[in-house]
Coordinates of C-alpha atoms in Angstrom, one line a residue:
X439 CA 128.2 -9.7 15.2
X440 CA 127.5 -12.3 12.4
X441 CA 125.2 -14.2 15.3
X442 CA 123.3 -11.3 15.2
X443 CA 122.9 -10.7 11.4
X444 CA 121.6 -13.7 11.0
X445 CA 118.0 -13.8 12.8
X446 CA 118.2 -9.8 11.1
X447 CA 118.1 -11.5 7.7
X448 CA 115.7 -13.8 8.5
X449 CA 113.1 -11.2 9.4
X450 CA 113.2 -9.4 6.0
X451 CA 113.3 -12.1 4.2
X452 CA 110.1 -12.6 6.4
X453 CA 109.0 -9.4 5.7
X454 CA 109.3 -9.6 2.1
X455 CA 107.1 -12.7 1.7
X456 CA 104.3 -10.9 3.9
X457 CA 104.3 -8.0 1.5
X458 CA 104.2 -10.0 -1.7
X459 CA 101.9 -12.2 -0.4
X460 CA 99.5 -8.8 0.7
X461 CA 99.8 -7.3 -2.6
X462 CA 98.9 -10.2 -4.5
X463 CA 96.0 -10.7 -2.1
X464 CA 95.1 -7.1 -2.6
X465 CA 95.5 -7.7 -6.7
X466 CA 93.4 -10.5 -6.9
X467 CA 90.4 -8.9 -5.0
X468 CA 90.4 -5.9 -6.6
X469 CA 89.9 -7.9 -10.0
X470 CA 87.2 -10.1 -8.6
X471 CA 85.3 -6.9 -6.8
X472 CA 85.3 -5.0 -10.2
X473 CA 82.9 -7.1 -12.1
X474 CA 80.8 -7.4 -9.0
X475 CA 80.9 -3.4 -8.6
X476 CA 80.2 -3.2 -12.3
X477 CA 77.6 -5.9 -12.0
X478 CA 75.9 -3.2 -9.2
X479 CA 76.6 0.1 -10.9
X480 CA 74.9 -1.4 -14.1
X481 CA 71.9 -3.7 -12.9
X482 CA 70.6 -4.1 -16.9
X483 CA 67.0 -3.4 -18.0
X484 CA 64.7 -2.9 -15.2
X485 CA 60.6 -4.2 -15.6
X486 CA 58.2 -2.4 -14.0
X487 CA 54.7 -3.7 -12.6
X488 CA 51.4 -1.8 -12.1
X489 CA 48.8 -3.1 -10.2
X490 CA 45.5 -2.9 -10.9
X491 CA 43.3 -3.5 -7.8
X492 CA 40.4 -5.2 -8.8
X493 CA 36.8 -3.3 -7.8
X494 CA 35.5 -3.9 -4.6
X495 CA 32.1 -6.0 -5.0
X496 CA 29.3 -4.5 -3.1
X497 CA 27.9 -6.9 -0.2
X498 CA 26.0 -4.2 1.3
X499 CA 22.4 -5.1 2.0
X500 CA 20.0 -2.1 1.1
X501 CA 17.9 -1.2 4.7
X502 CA 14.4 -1.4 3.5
X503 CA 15.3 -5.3 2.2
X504 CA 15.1 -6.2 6.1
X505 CA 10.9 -4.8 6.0
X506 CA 10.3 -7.2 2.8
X507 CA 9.2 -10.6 3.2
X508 CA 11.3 -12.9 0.9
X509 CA 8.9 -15.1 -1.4
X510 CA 5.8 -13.2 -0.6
X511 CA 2.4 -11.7 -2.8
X512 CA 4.1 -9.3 -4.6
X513 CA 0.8 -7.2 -3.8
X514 CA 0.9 -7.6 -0.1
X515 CA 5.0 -6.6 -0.5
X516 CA 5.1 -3.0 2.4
X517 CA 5.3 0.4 0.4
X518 CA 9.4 1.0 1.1
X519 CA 9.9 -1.9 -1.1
X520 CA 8.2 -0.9 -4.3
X521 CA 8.1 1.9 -6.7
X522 CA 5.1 2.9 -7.9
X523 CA 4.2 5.4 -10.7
X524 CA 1.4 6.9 -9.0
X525 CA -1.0 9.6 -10.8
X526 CA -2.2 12.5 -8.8
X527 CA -5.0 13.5 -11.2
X528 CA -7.2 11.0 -9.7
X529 CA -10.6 10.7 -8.5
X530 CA -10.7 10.9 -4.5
X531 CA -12.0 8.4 -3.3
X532 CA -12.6 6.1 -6.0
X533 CA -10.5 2.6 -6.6
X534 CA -7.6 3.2 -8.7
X535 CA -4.2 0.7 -10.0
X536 CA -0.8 1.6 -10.5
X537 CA 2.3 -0.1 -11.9
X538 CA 4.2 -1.0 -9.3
X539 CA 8.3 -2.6 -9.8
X540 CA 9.7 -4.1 -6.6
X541 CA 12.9 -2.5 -6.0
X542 CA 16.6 -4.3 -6.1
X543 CA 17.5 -7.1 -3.9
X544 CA 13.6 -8.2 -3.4
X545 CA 12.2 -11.1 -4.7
X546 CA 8.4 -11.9 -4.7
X547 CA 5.6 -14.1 -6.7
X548 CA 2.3 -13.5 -8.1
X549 CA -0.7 -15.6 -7.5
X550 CA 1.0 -18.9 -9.3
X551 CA 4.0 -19.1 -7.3
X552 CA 6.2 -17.6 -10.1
X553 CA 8.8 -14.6 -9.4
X554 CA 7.7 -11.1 -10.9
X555 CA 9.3 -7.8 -11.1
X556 CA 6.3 -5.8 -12.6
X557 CA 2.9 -6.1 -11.1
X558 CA -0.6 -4.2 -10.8
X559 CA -1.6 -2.8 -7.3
X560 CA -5.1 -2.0 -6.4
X561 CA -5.7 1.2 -4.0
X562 CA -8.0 4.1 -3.4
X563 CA -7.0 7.4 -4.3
X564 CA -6.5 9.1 -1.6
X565 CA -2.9 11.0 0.2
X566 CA -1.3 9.4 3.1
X567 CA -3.0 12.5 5.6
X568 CA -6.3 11.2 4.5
X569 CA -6.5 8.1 5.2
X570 CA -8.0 7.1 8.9
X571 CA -6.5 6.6 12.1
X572 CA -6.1 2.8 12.4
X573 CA -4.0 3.2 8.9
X574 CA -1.0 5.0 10.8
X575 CA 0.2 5.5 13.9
X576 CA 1.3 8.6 15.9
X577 CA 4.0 9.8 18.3
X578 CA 2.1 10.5 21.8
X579 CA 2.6 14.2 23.7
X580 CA 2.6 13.8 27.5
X581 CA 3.3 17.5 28.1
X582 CA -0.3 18.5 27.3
X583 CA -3.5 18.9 29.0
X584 CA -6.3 15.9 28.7
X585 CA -8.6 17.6 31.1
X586 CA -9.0 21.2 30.2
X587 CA -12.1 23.2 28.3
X588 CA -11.7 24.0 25.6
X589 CA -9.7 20.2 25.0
X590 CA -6.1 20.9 24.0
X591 CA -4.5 19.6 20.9
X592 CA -0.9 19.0 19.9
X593 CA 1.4 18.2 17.0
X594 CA 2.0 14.7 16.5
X595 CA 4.6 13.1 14.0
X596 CA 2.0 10.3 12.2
X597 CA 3.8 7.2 10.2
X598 CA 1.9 5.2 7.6
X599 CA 2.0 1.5 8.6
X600 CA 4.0 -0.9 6.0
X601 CA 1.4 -2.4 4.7
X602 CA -1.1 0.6 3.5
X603 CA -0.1 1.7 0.3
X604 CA -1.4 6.0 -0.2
X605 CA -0.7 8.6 -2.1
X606 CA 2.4 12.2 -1.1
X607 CA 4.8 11.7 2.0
X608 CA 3.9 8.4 4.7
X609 CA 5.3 11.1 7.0
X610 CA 3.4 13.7 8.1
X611 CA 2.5 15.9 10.8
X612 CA -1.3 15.9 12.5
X613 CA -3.0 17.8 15.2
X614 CA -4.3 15.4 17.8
X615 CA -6.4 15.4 20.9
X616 CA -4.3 15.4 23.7
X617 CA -5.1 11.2 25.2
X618 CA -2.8 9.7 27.7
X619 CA -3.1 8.3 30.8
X620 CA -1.0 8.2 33.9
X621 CA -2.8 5.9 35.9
X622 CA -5.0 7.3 37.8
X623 CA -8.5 5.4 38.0
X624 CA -11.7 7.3 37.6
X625 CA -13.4 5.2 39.8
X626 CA -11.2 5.0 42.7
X627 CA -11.2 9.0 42.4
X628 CA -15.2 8.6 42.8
X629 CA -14.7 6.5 45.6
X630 CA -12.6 8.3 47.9
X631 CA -14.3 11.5 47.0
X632 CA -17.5 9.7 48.1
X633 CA -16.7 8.6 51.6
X634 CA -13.0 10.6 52.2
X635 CA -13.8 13.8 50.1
X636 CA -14.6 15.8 53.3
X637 CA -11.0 14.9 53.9
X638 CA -9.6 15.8 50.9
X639 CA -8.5 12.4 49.9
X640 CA -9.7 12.8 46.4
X641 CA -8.0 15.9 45.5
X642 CA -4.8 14.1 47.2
X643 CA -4.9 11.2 45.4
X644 CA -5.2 13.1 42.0
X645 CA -2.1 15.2 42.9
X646 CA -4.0 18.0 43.7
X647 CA -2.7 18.6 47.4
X648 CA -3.2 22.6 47.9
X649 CA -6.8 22.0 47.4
X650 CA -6.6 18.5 49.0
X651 CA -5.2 20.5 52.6
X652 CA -8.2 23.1 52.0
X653 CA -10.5 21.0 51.9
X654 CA -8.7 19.1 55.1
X655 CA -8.3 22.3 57.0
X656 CA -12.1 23.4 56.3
X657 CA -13.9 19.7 56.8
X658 CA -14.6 19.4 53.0
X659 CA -15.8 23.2 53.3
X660 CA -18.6 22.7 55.5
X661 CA -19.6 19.7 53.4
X662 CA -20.7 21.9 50.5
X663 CA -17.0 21.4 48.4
X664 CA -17.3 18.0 49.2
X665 CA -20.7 17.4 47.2
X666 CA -19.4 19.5 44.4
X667 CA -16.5 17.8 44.1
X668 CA -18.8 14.5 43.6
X669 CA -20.2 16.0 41.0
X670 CA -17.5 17.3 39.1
X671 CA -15.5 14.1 39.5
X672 CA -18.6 12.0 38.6
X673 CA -18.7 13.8 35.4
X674 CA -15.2 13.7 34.8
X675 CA -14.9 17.3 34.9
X676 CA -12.0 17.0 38.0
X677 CA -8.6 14.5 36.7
X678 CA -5.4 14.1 37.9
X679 CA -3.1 17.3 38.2
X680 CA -0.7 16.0 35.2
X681 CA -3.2 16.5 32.5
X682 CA -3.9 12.6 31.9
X683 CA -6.7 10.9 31.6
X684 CA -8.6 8.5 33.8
X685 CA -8.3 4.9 33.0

């Protein structure tokens, strides 16, 4: 019996030691946690920062800059990159000046070689719709007929070209002749109606194939469609079935 009280004792004196050393292990963190909870709970005055983000520079290039020739006659600078304060109430016809300002992001020079902003233009009064054909060009209608009586016209969209400087809108709408060509040549049209027309190769090679198998069928009808159809491709009254003209 007092062989086996012995290893007892021994293990609660064990015991004991664990626990006290446990509690003080407990005690000591819980006083070292404490400030650092504090230290959480309670971080002290806070500093707030607002930023301001700085405006954006524009880099943009304006479109009409890439029409205007850097370092040129300020008078010879394209319409879309000046501003001019035009006057209405003048004479047509007759030669007139405005003051013209070149607009942002252009630079040009006067006669000495010295950049200018404000300069003097010289034109004739006169709106953009007045001025003649080689001033502006227009958009081409191949759905019309060339060769008809009376001649057919069409609306065409007409542009003013950079460098003429007019009066109102440098857009504008036009009726125009209808004037394009698709190819055919009047003289090979004359040739074959010459020596082939009893065949009907001229109507055929115009696109013209109903009359071009009637006159095939009917040996250039007896010779008599044949010789008007000399005629009235001679005088370029007969072109091509599309509506073109000859070339």
């Amino acid at each position: 019996m007092a062989a086996a009280a012995v290893p007892l004792r021994t293990l609660r004196r064990l015991c004991r030691v664990l626990l006290f050393l446990f509690q003080f292990y407990i005690l000591s963190g819980g006083e070292q946690s404490q400030p650092l909870a504090q230290s959480i709970k309670d971080p002290g005055p806070t500093r707030t920062f607002t930023v301001v983000p700085r405006a954006a520079e524009s880099t943009d290039i304006p479109p009409y800059v890439m029409k205007c020739p850097s370092n040129g006659l300020c008078s010879r600078l394209p319409a879309d990159c000046v501003e001019c304060k035009t006057n209405f109430s003048c004479v047509y016809g007759k030669p007139v000046t405005f003051d013209c300002t070149v607009k942002p992001s252009v630079t040009c020079v006067d006669q000495d070689f010295k950049s200018q902003k404000n300069f003097i233009i010289n034109m004739t009064c006169r709106f953009c719709w007045q001025l003649p054909e080689t001033d502006y060009e227009c958009s081409n209608s191949t759905s019309c007929m060339t060769v008809s009586c009376p001649r057919q016209r069409y609306i065409a969209n007409c542009t003013v070209r950079d460098h003429i400087h007019c009066l109102g809108n440098r857009t504008f709408p036009k009726m125009l002749y209808c004037n394009w060509t698709g190819g055919y040549k009047w003289s090979t049209a004359l040739a074959l109606s010459i020596t082939l027309g009893g065949f009907g190769a001229d109507r055929f090679y115009l696109g013209q194939w109903r009359e071009g198998l009637g006159k095939l069928f009917s040996f250039g009808g007896l010779g008599i469609w044949t010789l008007i159809d000399v005629l009235l491709i001679g005088v370029g009254y007969v072109g091509p079935a599309d509506g073109s003209l000859y070339i």
